[in-house]
XYZ file of N, CA and C in Angstrom:
543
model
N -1.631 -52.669 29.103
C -2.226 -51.541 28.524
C -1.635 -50.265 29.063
N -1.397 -50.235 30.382
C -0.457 -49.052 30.842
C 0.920 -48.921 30.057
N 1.237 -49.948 29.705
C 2.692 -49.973 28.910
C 2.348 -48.849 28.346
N 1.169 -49.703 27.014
C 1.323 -49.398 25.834
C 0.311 -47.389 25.444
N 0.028 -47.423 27.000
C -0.549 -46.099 26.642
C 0.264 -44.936 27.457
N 1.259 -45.300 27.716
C 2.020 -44.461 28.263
C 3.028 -43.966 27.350
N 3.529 -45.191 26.027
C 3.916 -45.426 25.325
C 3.549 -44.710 24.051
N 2.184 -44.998 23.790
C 1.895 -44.207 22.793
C 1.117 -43.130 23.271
N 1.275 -42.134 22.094
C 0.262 -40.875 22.635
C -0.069 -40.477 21.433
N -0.975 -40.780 21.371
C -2.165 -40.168 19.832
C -2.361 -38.765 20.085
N -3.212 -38.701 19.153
C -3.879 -36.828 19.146
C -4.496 -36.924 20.313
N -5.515 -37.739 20.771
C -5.825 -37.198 22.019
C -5.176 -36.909 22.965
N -4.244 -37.751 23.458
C -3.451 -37.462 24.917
C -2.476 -36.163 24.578
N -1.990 -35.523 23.631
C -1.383 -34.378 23.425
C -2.706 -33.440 23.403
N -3.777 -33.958 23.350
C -4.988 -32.548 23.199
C -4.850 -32.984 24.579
N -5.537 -33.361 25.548
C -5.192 -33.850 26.973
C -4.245 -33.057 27.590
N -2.477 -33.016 27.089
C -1.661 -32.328 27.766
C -2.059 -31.193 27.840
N -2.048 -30.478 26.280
C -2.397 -29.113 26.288
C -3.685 -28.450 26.891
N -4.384 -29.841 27.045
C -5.720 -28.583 28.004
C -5.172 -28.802 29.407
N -4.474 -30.165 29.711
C -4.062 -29.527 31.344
C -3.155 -28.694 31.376
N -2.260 -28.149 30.340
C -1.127 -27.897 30.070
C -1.687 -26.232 30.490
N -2.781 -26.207 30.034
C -3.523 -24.744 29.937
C -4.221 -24.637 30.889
N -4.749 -25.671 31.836
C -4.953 -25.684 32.945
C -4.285 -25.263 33.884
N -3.002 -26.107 33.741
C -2.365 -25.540 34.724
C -1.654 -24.229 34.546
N -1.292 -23.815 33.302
C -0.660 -22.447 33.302
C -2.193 -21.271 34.021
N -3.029 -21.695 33.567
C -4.203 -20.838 33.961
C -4.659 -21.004 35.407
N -4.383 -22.105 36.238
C -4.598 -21.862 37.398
C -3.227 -21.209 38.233
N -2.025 -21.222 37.453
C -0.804 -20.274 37.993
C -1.094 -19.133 37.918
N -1.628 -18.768 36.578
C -2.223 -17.341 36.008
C -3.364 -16.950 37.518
N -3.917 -17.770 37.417
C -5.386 -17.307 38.861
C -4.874 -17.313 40.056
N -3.435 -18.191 40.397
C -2.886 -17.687 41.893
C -2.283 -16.449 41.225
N -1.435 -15.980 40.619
C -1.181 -14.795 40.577
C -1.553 -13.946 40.333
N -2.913 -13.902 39.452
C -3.925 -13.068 39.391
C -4.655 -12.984 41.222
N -4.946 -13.444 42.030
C -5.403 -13.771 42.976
C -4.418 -12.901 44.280
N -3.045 -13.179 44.013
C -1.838 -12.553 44.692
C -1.738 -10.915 44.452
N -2.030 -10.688 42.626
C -2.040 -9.235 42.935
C -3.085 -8.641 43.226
N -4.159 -9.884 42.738
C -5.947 -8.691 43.528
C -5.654 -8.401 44.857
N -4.666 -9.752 45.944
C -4.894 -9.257 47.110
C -3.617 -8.352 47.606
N -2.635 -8.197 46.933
C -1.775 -6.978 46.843
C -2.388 -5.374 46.417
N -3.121 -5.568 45.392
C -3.688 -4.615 45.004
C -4.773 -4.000 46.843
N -5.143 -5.216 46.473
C -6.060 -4.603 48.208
C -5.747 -4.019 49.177
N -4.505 -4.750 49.244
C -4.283 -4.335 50.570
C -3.229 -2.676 50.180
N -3.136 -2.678 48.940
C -2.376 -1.003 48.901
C -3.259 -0.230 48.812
N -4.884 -0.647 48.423
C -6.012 -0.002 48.251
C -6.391 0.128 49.275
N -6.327 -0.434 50.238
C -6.298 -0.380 52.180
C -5.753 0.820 52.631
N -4.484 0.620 52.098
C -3.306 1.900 52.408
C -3.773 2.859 52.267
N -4.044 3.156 50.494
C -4.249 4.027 50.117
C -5.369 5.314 50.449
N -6.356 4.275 50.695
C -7.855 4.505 52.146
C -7.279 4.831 53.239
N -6.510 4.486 53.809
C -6.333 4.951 55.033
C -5.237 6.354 55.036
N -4.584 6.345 53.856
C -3.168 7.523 54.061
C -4.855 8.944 53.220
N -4.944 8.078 52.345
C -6.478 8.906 51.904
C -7.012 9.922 53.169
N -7.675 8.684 53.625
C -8.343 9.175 54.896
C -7.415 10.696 56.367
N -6.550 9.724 56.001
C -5.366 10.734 56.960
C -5.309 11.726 56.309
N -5.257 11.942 54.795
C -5.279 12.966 54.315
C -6.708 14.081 54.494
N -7.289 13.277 54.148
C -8.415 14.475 54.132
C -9.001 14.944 55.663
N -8.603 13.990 56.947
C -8.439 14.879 58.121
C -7.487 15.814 58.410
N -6.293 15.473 57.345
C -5.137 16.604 57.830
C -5.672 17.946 56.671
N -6.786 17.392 55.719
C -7.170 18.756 55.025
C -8.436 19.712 55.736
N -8.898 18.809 56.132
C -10.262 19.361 56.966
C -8.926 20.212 57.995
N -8.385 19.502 59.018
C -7.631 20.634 59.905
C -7.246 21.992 59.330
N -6.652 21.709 58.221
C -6.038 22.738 57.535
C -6.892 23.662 57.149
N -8.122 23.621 56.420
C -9.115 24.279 56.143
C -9.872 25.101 57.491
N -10.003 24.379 58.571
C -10.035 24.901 59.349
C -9.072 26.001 60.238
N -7.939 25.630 59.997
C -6.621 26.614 60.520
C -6.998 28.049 59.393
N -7.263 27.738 58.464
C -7.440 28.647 57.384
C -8.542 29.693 58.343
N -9.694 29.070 58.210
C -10.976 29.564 58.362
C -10.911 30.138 59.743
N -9.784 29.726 60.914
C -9.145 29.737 62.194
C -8.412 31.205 61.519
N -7.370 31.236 61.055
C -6.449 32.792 60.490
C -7.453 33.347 59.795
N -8.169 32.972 58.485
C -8.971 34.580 58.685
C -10.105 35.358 59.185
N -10.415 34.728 60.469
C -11.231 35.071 61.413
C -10.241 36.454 62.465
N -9.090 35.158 62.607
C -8.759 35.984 62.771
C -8.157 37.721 62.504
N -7.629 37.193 61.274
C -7.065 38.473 60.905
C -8.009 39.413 60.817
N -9.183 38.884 60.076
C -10.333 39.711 60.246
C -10.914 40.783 61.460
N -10.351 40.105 62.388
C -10.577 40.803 64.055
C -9.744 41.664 63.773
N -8.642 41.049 63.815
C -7.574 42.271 63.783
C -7.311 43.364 63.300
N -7.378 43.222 61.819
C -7.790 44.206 61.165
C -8.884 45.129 61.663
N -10.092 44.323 62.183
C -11.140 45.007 62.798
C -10.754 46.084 64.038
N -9.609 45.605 65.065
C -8.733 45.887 66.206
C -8.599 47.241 65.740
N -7.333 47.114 64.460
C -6.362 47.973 64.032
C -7.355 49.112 63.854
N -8.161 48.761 63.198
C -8.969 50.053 62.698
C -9.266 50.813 63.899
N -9.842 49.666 64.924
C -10.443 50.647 66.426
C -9.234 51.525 67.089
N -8.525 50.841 66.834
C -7.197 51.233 67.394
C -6.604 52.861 66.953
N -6.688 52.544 65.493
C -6.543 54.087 64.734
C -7.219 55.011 64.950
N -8.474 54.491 64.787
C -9.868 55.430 65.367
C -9.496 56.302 66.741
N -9.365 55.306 67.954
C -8.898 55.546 69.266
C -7.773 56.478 69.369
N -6.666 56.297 68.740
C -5.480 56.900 68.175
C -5.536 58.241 67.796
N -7.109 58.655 67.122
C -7.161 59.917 66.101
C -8.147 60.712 67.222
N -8.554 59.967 68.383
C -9.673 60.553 69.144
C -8.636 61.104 70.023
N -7.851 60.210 70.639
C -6.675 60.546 71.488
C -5.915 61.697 71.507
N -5.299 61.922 70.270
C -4.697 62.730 69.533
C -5.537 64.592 69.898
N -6.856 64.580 69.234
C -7.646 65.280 69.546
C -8.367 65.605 71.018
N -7.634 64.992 71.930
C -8.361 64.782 73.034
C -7.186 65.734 73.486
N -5.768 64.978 73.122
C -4.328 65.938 73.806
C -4.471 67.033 73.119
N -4.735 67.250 72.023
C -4.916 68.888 71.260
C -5.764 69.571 72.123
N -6.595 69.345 72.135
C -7.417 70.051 73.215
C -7.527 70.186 74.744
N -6.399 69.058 75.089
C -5.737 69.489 76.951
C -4.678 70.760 76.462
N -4.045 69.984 75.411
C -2.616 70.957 75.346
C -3.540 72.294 75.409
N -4.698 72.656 74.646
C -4.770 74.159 74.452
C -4.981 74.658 76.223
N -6.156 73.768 76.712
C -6.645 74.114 77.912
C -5.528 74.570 79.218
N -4.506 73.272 79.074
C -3.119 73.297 79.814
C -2.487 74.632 79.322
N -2.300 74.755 78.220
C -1.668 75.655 78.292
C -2.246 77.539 78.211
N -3.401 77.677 77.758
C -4.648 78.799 78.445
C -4.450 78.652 80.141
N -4.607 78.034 80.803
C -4.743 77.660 82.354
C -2.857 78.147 82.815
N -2.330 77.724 82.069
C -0.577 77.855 82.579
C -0.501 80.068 82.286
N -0.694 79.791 81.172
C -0.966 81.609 80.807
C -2.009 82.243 82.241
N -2.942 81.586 82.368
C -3.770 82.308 83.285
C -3.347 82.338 84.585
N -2.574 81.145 84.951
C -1.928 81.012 86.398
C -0.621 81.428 86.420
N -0.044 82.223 85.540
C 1.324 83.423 85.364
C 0.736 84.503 85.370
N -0.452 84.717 84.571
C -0.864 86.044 84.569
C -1.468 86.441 85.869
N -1.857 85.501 86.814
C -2.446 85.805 88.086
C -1.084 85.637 89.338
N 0.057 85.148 88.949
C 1.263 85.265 89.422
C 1.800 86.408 89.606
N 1.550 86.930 88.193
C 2.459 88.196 87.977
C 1.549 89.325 88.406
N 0.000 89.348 88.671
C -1.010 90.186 89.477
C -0.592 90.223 90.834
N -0.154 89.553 91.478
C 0.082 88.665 92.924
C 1.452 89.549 92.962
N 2.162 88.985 92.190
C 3.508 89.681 92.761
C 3.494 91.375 92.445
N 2.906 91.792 90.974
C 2.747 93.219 91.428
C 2.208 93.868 92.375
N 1.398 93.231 92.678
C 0.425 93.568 93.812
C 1.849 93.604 95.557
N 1.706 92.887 95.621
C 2.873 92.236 96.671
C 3.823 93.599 96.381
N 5.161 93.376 95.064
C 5.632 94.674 94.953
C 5.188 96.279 95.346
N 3.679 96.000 94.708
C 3.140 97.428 94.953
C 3.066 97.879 97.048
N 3.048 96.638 97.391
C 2.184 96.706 98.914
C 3.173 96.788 99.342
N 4.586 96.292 99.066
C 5.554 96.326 100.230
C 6.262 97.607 99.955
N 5.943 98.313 98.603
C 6.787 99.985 98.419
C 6.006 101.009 98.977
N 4.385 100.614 99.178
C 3.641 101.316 99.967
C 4.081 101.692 100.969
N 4.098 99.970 101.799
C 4.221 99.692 103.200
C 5.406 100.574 103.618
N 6.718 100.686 102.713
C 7.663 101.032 103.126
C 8.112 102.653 102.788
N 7.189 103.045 102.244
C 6.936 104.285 102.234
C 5.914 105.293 103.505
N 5.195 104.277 103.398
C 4.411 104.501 104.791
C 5.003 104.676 105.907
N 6.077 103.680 105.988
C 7.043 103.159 107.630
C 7.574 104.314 107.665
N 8.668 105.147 106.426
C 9.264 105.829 106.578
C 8.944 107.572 106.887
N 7.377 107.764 106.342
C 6.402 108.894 106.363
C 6.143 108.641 108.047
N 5.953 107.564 108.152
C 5.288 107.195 110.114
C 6.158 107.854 110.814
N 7.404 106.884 110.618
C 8.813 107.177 111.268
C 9.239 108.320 111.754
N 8.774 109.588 110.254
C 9.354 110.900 110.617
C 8.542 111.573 111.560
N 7.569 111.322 111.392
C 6.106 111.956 112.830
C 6.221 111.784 114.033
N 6.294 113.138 114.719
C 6.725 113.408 116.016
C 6.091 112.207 117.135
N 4.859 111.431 116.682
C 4.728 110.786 117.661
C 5.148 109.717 117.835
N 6.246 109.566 116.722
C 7.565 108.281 116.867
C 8.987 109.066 117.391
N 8.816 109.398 118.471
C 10.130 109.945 119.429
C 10.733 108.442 119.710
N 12.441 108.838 120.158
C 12.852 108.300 120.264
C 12.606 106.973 121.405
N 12.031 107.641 122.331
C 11.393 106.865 123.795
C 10.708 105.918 123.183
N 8.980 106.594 122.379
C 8.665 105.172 121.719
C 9.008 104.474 120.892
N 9.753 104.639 119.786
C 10.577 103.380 119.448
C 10.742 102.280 119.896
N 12.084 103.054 121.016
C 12.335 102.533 121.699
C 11.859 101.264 122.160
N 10.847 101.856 123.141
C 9.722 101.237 123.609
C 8.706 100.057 122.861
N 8.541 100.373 121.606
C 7.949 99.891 120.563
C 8.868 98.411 120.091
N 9.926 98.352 120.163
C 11.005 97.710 119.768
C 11.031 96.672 120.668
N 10.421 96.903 122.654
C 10.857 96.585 123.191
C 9.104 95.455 123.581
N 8.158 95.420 123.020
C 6.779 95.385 123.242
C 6.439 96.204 124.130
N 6.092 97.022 124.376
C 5.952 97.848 125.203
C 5.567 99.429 125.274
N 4.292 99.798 125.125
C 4.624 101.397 125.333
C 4.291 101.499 126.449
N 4.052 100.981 127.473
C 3.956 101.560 128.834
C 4.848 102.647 129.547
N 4.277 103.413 129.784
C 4.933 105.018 130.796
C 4.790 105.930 129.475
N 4.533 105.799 128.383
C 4.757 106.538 127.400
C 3.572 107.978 127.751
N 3.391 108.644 127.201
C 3.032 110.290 127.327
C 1.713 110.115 126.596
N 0.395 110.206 126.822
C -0.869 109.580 126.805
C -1.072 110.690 125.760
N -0.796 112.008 126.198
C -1.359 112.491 124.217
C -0.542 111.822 123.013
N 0.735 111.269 122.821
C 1.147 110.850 122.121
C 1.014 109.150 121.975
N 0.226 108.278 123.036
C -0.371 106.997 123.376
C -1.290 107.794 122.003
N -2.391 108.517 122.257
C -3.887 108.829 121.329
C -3.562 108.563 120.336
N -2.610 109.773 119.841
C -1.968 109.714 117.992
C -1.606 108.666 117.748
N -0.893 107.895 118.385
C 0.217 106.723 117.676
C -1.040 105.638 117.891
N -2.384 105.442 118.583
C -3.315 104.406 118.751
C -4.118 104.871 116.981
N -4.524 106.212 116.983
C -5.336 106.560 116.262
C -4.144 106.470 114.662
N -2.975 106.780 114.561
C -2.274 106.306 113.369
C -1.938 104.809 113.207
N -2.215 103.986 114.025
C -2.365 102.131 114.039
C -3.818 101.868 113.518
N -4.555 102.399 113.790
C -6.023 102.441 113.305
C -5.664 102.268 111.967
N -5.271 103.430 111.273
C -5.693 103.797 109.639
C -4.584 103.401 109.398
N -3.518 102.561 110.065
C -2.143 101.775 109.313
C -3.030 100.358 108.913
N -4.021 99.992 110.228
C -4.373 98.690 110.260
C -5.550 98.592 109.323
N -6.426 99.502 108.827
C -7.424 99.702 107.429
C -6.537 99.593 106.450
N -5.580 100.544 106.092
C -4.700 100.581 105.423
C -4.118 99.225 104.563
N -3.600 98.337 105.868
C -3.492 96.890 105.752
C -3.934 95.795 105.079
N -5.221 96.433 105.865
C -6.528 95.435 105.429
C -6.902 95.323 104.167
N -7.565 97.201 103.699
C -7.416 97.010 102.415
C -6.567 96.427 101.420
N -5.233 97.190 101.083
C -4.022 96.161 100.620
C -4.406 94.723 100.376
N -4.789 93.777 101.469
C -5.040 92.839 101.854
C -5.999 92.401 101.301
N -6.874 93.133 100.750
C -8.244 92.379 100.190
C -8.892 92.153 100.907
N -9.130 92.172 102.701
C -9.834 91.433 103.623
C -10.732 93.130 104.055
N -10.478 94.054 103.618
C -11.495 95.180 103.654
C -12.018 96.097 102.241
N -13.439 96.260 102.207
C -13.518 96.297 100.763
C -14.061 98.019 101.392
């Protein structure tokens, strides 16, 4: 009977082939259906994970963002103080410069008081020396003498005058001087 049924093949055993026939193409079909579900997975793995990498490298980024315009924001905030500071500054030297330079005028103009003054005192002085000079009670002896520290031996009425013309040389002085009012 194995001969003869190996031998013959009726409609059934060709319906037979074709359903294993379809069997087996369909369980090739289900390993390879099976091969790309788990190909598919595992790029769907990938894809999750480069995913994932992504949206921490977007969160960083968003944050670097939110990181620069904080900052700039300061800065800008800076700049402004800065200008501000800048325009106060500015107005601060406008108003030394005037003071500095009122104070420089006032300390020439009290220069040039000083030295007229000075001028005036030493054409006095030397008008004086020379008015002294000619007065008999500058003889030659005291000069002399005068030149030498010294009036000792000198002639006691002419000691009086020349004490009593040191007097009103030395007021004289003083005033000039500012140290007698």
């Amino acid at each position: 009977m194995d001969e003869t049924a190996s031998e013959y093949r009726g409609p059934e055993s060709t319906t037979y082939d074709q359903i294993a026939s379809l069997a087996d193409r369909n369980v090739v079909q289900v390993d390879s259906l099976q091969r790309d579900i788990s190909e598919l997975q595992a790029k769907k793995e990938d894809l999750e994970r480069e995913i994932s990498v992504m949206q921490k490298k977007m969160l960083h980024s968003m944050k670097a963002v939110e990181d620069a315009q904080i900052t700039k924001s300061n800065s800008e905030s800076s700049i402004k103080q800065l200008r501000q500071d800048i325009l106060v500054k500015r107005e601060t030297n406008a108003k030394s410069a005037l003071v500095i330079s009122a104070l420089t005028k006032e300390i020439q103009d009290t220069k040039d008081a000083l030295e007229s003054k000075r001028l005036d005192f030493i054409s006095k002085f030397e008008r004086c020396s020379r008015e002294i000079s000619l007065l008999p009670v500058f003889s030659r002896e005291i000069s002399e003498k005068l030149q030498n520290e010294s009036i000792a031996g000198c002639n006691n009425d002419n000691l009086g005058k020349l004490r009593n013309l040191f007097a009103v040389y030395e007021k004289l002085c003083l005033k000039h001087s500012g140290c007698l009012i």
